[in-house]
């Protein structure tokens, strides 16, 4: 009896332990985010736990009920899901998969584990079901982000480069061509500055959307950065090539893009085209080549498409080389000033000297300021170079003025970047005072590019300069906006008529009419006129006849070294 009692107590204790464990497992199941189906082969018993009721609208009472799961998932997943759920029968060893619910409830993952006895017969089976909709959408989002640009919906740069790489491998095998177009919206900064960044972003989006419409099986597009896009055409053909795409872009850009604010924005684009394998054989190099050509388009007046050729690349590389050398030269002041005389037309008396910079590089090549000044303006060297020109020319001029009695004027070319510096006037005055020069004998030459900035501010500065007695000359007149009407508002002393007018003035009656009206106009405003680039006697005679005050040009004197110029003063 004691033995029986003992067995009873043991059984009770074991039952208590079991139900405590069962309770614990049930709690774990309920707390987890999964649904479970447990099947015992031995007892032919099936139970569901966890989130089953939440995931599916039916209960599983019997082993056959499990088949109802197949009615709930989309058709294409039914067969593979059978293999997963009946893992022990399929023999395929597939134990997990993801299916989409038919009623748009999202995605579910199914994972099956089967326990076998020592003879290989299945004992127990557990199917774990999880709602993976959120994970899946996060994953899809990541996949999307890895391939596409969120702003435009076009491919992103990285993926585009990968695709281009794959296409290049294919093109090499198939001996095909790939055209790459780099497309940049002209003057995008004006949209951003004028209408705000949000409008700018919307424009990028709208134009990107338009480019997306141009894509086909062999044409793919990406958003490179800011307002720059890239299109690649695999195996361009007669009806699908860069030229065709350009025509479509030109047609579209004839009409404005309408922003959500109802503002209309008109744009033009500059496009550079480079082709595999001619221009380059790696994706980045090919894009780079097209980019270089695109920048060439920009520098040549924008709103155009150009094709890559070797000379463009050479110019580009030369510019980089010049850029580096120029920084070096600016550091050591490896420059020289030449002086070109200016004469009064009537009596051919010396009126002044224009200081013109020369750069002799270390190989003794003379590099023209028309080549290096634009580079210096871009890389910032123009500031130290400009400071050097001002000090060196004024120092030389002061020595001449001390030595020679005849007064004349020193003209100094000043870049817009220099002119726009806050301390420009003060530092110029400092040098003028340092060398005890009369400000009335110093003239600064500005070009119309200065006037692009805030017009009123530019004028205020001109007034300050002139208030100190410094003369101001407007250089290269006729090459910029060439508007006679704004001349009235400009407080200047001298106007230099550009060489391009003088070159054609004898042959072209329209140029004569313009030149004469410029001279009459400035005369009436009390401004002196200088004709630049006078090379022939006939030009001189004509300019004399129409009342041009002064002449500068090879006919009467080329730019020359300080020593050579001094002989002019001597005589
Ligand atoms: P610019 O100020 O219009 O100077 C006149 C240019 O025309 C000079 O070219 C001069 O050599 C050239 N020239 C004068 N007469 C004749 C002629 O009869 N025939 C021909 N074919 N050319 C003539 P350069 O010295 O090459 O200077 C070119 C430009 O570089 C200048 O044009 C000026 O814009 C810029 N520059 C020169 N020196 C400086 C400088 O110190 N600072 C800045 N910012 N720019 C400078
Ligand atoms: Mg000049
Ligand atoms: Mg000029």
Short mmCIF file of C-alpha atoms in Angstrom, two decimals, residues 267 421 513 564:
data_model
loop_
_atom_site.label_atom_id
_atom_site.label_comp_id
_atom_site.label_asym_id
_atom_site.label_seq_id
_atom_site.Cartn_x
_atom_site.Cartn_y
_atom_site.Cartn_z
CA UNK A 267 15.05 75.33 -68.89
CA UNK A 421 36.13 91.80 -52.83
CA UNK A 513 26.81 102.40 -87.79
CA UNK A 564 61.15 98.66 -73.91
#
